[in-house]
Coordinates of C-alpha atoms in Angstrom, one line a residue:
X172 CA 49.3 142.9 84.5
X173 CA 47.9 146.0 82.4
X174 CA 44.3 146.4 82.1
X175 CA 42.8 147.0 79.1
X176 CA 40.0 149.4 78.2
X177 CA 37.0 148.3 76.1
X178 CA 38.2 150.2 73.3
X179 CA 41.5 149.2 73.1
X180 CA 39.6 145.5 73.1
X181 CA 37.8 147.1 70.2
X182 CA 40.5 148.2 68.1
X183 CA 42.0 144.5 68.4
X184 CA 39.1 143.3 67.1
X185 CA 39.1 146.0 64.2
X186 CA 42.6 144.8 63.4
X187 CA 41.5 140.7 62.7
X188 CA 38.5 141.6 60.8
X189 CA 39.7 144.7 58.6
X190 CA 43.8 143.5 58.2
X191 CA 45.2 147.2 59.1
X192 CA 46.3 146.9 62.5
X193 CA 44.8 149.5 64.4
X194 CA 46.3 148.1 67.7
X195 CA 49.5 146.7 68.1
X196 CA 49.8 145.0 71.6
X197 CA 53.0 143.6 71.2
X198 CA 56.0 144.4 69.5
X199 CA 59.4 142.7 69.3
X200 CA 62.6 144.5 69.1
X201 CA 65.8 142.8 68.1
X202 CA 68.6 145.7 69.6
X203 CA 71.6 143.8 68.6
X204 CA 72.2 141.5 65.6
X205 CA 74.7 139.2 67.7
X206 CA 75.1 136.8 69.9
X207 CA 77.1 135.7 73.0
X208 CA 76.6 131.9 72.3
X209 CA 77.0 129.3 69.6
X210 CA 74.1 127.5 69.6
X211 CA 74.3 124.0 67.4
X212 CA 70.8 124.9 66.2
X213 CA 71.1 129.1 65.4
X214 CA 73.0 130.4 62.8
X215 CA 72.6 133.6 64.3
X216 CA 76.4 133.8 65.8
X217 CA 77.6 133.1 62.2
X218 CA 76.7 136.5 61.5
X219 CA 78.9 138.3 64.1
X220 CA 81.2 140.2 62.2
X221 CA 78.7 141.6 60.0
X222 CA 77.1 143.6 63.1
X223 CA 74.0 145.5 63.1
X224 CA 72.3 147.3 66.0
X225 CA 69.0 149.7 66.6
X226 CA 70.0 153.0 67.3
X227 CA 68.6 155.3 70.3
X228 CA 67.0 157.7 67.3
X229 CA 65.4 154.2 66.0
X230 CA 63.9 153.4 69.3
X231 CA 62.2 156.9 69.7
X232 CA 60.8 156.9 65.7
X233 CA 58.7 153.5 66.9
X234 CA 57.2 155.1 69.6
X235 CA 54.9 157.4 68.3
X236 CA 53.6 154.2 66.2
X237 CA 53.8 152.3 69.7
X238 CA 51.7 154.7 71.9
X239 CA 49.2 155.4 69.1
X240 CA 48.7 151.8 68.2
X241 CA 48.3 151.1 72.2
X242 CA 51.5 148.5 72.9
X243 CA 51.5 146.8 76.0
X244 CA 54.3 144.8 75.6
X245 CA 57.8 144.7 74.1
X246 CA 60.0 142.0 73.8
X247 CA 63.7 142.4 73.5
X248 CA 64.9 139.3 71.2
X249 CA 68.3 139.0 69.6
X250 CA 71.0 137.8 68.5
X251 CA 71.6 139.0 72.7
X252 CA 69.7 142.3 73.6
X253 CA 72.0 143.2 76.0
X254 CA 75.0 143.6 73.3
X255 CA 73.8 147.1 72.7
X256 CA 75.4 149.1 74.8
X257 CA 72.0 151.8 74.5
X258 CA 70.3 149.0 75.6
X259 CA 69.3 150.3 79.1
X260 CA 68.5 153.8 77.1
X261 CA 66.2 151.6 75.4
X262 CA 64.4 150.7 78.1
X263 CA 64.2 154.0 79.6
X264 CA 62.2 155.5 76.4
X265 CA 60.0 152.6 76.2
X266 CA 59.0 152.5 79.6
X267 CA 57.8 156.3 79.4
X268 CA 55.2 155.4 77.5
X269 CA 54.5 152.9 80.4
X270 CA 54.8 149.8 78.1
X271 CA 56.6 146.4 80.3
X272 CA 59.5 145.5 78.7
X273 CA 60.4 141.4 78.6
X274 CA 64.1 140.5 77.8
X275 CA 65.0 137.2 76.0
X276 CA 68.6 136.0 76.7
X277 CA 71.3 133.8 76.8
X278 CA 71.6 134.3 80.2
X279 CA 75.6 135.1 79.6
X280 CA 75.8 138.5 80.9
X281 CA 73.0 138.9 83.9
X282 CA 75.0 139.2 86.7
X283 CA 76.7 142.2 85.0
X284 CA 73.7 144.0 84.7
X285 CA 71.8 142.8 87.6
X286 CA 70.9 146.2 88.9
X287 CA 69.9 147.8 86.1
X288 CA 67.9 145.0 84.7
X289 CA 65.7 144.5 87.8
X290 CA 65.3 148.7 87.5
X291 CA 64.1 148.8 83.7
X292 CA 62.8 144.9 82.9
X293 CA 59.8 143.8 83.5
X294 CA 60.6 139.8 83.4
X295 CA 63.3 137.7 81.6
X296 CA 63.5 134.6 80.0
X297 CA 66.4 132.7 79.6
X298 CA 67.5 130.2 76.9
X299 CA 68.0 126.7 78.5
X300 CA 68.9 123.3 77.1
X301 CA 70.1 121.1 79.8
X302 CA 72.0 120.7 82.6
X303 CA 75.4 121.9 83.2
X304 CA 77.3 119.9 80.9
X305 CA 74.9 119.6 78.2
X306 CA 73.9 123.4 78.2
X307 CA 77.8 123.8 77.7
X308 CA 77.9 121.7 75.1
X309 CA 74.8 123.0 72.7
X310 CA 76.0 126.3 73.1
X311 CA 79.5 125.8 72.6
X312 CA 80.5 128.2 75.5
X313 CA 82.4 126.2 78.6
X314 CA 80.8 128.1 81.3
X315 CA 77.7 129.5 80.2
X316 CA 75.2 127.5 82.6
X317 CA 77.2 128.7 85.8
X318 CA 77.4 132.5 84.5
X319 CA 73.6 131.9 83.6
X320 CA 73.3 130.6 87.3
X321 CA 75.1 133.6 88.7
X322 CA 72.9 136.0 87.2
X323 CA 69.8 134.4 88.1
X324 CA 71.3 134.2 91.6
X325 CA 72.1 138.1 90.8
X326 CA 68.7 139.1 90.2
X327 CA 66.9 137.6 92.7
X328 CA 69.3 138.7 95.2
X329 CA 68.3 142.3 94.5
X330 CA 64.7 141.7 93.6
X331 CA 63.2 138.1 95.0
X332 CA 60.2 138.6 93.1
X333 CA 61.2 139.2 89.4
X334 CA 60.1 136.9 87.1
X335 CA 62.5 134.6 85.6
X336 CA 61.1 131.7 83.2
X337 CA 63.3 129.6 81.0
X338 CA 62.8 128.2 78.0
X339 CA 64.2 125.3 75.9
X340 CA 64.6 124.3 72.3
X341 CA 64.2 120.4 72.3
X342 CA 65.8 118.3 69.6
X343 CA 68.3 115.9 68.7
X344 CA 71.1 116.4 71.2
X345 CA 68.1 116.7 74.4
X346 CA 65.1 115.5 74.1
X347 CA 66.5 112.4 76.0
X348 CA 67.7 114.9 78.5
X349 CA 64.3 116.3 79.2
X350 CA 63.8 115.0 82.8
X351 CA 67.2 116.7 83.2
X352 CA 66.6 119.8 81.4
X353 CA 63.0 120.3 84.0
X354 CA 65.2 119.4 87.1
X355 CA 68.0 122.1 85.7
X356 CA 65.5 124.8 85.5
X357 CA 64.5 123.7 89.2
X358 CA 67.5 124.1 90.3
X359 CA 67.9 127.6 88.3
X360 CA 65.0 128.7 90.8
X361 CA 63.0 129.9 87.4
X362 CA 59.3 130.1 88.0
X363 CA 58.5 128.4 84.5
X364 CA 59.6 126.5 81.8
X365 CA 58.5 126.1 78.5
X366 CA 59.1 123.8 75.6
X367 CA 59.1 123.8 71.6
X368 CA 60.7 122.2 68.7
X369 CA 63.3 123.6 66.9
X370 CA 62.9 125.4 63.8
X371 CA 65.3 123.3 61.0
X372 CA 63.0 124.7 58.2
X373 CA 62.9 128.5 57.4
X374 CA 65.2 131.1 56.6
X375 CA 64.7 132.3 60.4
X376 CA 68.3 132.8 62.6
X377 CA 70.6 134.2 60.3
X378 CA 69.9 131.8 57.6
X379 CA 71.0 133.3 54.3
X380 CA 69.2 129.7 52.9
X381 CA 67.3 127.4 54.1
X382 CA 69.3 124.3 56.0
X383 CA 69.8 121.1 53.7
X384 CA 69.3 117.4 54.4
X385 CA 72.5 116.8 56.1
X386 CA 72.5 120.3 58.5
X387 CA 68.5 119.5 59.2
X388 CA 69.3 116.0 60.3
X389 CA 71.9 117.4 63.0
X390 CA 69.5 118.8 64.8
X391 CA 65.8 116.6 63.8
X392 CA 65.6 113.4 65.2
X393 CA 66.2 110.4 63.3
X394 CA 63.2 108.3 61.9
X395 CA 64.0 105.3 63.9
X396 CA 64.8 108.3 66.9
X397 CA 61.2 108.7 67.1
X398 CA 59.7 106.1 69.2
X399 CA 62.3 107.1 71.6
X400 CA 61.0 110.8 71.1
X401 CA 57.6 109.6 71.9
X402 CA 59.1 107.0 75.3
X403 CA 60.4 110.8 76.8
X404 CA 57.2 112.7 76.4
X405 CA 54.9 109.5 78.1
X406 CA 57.7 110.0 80.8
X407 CA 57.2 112.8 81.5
X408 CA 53.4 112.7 81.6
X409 CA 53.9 110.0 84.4
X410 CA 57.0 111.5 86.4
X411 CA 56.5 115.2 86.3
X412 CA 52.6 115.5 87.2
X413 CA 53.1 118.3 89.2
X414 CA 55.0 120.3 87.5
X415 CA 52.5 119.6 84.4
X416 CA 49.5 120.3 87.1
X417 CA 51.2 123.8 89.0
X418 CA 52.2 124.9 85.4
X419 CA 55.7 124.8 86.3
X420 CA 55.8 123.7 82.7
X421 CA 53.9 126.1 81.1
X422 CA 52.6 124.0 77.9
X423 CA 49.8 121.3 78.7
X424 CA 50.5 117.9 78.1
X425 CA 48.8 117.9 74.4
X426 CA 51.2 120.7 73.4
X427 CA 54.3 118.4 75.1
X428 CA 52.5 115.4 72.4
X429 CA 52.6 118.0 69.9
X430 CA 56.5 118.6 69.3
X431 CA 56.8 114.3 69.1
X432 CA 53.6 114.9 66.0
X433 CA 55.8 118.1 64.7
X434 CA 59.8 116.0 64.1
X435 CA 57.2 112.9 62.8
X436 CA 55.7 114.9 60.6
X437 CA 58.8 115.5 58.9
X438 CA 59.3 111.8 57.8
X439 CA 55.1 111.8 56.7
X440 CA 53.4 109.9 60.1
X441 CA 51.3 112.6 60.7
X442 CA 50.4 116.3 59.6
X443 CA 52.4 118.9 61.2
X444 CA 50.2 120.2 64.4
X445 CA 47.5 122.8 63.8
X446 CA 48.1 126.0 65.4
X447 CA 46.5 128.7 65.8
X448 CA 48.0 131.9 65.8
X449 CA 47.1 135.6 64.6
X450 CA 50.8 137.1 65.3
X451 CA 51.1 139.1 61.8
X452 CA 47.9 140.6 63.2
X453 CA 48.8 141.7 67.3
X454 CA 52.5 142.1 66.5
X455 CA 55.5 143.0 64.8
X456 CA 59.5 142.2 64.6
X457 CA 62.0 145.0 63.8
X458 CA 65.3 143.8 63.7
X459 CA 69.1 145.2 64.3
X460 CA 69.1 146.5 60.4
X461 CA 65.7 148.3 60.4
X462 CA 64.2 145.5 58.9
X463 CA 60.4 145.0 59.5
X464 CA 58.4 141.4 59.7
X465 CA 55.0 140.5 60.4
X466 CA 56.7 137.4 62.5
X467 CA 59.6 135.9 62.7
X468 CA 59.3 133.6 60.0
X469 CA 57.9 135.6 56.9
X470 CA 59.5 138.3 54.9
X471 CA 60.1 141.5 55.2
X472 CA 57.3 144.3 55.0
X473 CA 59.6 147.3 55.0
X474 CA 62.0 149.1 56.8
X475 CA 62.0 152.1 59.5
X476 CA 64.8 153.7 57.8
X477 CA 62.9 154.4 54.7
X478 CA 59.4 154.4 56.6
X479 CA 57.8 155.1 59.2
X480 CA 56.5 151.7 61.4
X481 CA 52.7 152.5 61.1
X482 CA 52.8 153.2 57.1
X483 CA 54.9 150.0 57.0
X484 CA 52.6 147.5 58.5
X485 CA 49.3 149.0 57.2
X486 CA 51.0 149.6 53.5
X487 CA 49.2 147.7 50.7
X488 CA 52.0 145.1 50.8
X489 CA 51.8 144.0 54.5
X490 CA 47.2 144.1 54.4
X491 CA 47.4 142.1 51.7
X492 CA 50.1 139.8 53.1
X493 CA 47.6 139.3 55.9
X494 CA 44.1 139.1 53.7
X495 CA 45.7 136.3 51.8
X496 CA 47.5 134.2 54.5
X497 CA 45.9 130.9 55.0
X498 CA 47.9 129.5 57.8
X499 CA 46.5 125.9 57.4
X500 CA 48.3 125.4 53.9
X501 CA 50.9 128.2 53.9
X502 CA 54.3 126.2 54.6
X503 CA 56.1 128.5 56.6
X504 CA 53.3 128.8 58.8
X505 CA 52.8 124.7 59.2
X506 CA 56.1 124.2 60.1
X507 CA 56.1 127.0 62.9
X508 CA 57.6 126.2 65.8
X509 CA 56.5 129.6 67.7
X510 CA 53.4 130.7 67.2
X511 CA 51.4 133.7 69.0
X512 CA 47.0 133.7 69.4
X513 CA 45.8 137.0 71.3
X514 CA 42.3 137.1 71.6
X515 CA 41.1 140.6 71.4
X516 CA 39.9 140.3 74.9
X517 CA 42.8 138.9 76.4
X518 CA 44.9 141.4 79.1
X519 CA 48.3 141.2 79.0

C-alpha cells in the first residue's frame, strides 16, 4: 500500500472539480500491441501483423509527467505486456520513481519470466475463462490453462506471497460454467477473482468498427439465454457464500446481479446498470502506437510522439472532453463494462 499525503489528496480533488488533471494516480500502459491468445471475444490478435510497441525512449518521456502528476500506480495492459522484449527495462524506469507496477496477462509466458517478474512486478492478474478445456477453447490456444498453471506455480515458488488475482470475461460460451470458472481459479491458487461482462459494443480491442448483429450475438446471450443467465447468478449467491463473504470474489453480489441487468439491457428489460466512474479524470491509456485515451473506450486525445503526456491530457480538447461528459446518457459510457471510481481520498 502507498500512503498518500494530504496534498496529493488535494490535488485529486482539484482535478474532479477544475477538469485539468493535476494528479494522475494511475496510468495504464499498453507496451505491446499483440497478443499471445485468440480470444473469441478480442479482436486484438487480429491485429498481429501490423505490430506496434512503446519504446524505452517512450517510457522515460511519461515519466516526468508521471512523477510530477504524483502516479501511484501503473498498469501494464496489452495486447500481452510481456511481448516487448524492453519490457523488464520498463519496469526498471518506472519503479525509480517508486511507482508499483501491476501486469495484466494471458498468463502464456509466466513461467519464462518468473524471476524477473517477482523482482520488478508488483502483482499480476491473469485472464481466466474456465477450466481447462473451456479456457482452451475461448482462447483458441491448446495448452494455455496448463502453461498459465505452470507460471502461477512459477511464481509462487519463488515468492509465496505475490499477489496473483484472475479475472474473467463472462458471456455466451461461460456463464453456464461459472461454478467452474470459481473452482478453476481455486485450483489456480489466485487470491481473487473478479467478474464482468464483455464489451460487444465499442470500438475497444482492435476493432477498426464496431461488431454487427451477427458477431455481437456470438458472444451476448440469447434473449431466451437470459433466464438461464439469471438461474447461474442466484447459484451462485446460494453455493459460493464464502467466497462471496471472504471476497474471494472480489465484486458483491449486486455487482454479480448487475452483468445479468447489463446482456438484458441489450434486448430493452431494463436500463443498462448505473455506474459510477471518474477514470478520464484519475487515469490515462497510452497505447503501443503512442496513442493517448482518457479510457479505454473513448477516443483519442493526442499522442506522445507529437506531445508531451501532460500538455495532452490538460489540452483544450481533452478538459473539454471531460467538462462535457455526462456519463448517465453518453453511450459509450452506459454500455461500459470496466469502469474505474477513485475517491480523492482513497490510498492505493
Amino acid at each position: 500500500m502507498l500512503l498518500q499525503s494530504p496534498y496529493q489528496t488535494f490535488k485529486r480533488y482539484r482535478s474532479l472539480q477544475t477538469h485539468r488533471i493535476s494528479s494522475l494516480p494511475i496510468a495504464i500502459l499498453m507496451p505491446h500491441s499483440a497478443c499471445n491468445c485468440r480470444c473469441v471475444m478480442c479482436d486484438i490478435w487480429k491485429g498481429n501483423q501490423d505490430l506496434k510497441q512503446l519504446t524505452e525512449a517512450d517510457v522515460e518521456g511519461l515519466m516526468h509527467t508521471l512523477k510530477k502528476l504524483g502516479t501511484r500506480q501503473v498498469l501494464m495492459s496489452g495486447g500481452e505486456a510481456l511481448l516487448n522484449k524492453n519490457f523488464f527495462r520498463f519496469c526498471a524506469i518506472i519503479k525509480e520513481a517508486g511507482i508499483r507496477i501491476s501486469l495484466l496477462s494471458t498468463g502464456l509466458t509466466l513461467a519464462k519470466h518468473a524471476g524477473e517478474l517477482v523482482k520488478w512486478v508488483d502483482d499480476i492478474i491473469v485472464s481466466l475463462d474456465g477450466n481447462e478445456v473451456l479456457h482452451d477453447r475461448i482462447r483458441n490456444i491448446p495448452g494455455a490453462f496448463a502453461k498459465m498453471a505452470e507460471g502461477i506455480r512459477a511464481l509462487q515458488e519463488l515468492k509465496p506471497a505475490f499477489k496473483i488475482t484472475a479475472r474473467s470475461v463472462i458471456h455466451r460460451l461461460n456463464y453456464n460454467a461459472w461454478p467452474e470458472i470459481i473452482e478453476a481459479a481455486q485450483q489456480l491458487g489466485v487470491s481473487r477473482i473478479s467478474f464482468l461482462p464483455a464489451d460487444v459494443s465499442s470500438h475497444a480491442f482492435n476493432r477498426q468498427q464496431a461488431w454487427d448483429n451477427p458477431r455481437q450475438h456470438e458472444i451476448l446471450p440469447a434473449e431466451e439465454e437470459l433466464e438461464d443467465l439469471k438461474a447461474a447468478t442466484t447459484y451462485l449467491f446460494t453455493n459460493f457464500k464464502k467466497e462471496f463473504d471472504t471476497r474471494f470474489i472480489a465484486e458483491s453480489r449486486e455487482k454479480i446481479q448487475d452483468i445479468y441487468y447489463y446482456y438484458a439491457a441489450f434486448y430493452g428489460r431494463n436500463d443498462f446498470p448505473f455506474k459510477k466512474c471518474n477514470a478520464p479524470w484519475v487515469s490515462t491509456v497510452i497505447e503501443a502506437d503512442g496513442t493517448v485515451r482518457p479510457c479505454f473506450f473513448h477516443d483519442a486525445i493526442g499522442t506522445i510522439h507529437t506531445a508531451g503526456l501532460e500538455e495532452i491530457i490538460n489540452s483544450d480538447k481533452a478538459i473539454a472532453f471531460r467538462k462535457q461528459l455526462d456519463m448517465t446518457n453518453n453511450e459509450t459510457c452506459r454500455k461500459c463494462v470496466c469502469y474505474l471510481n477513485l475517491s480523492p481520498g482513497t490510498t492505493l
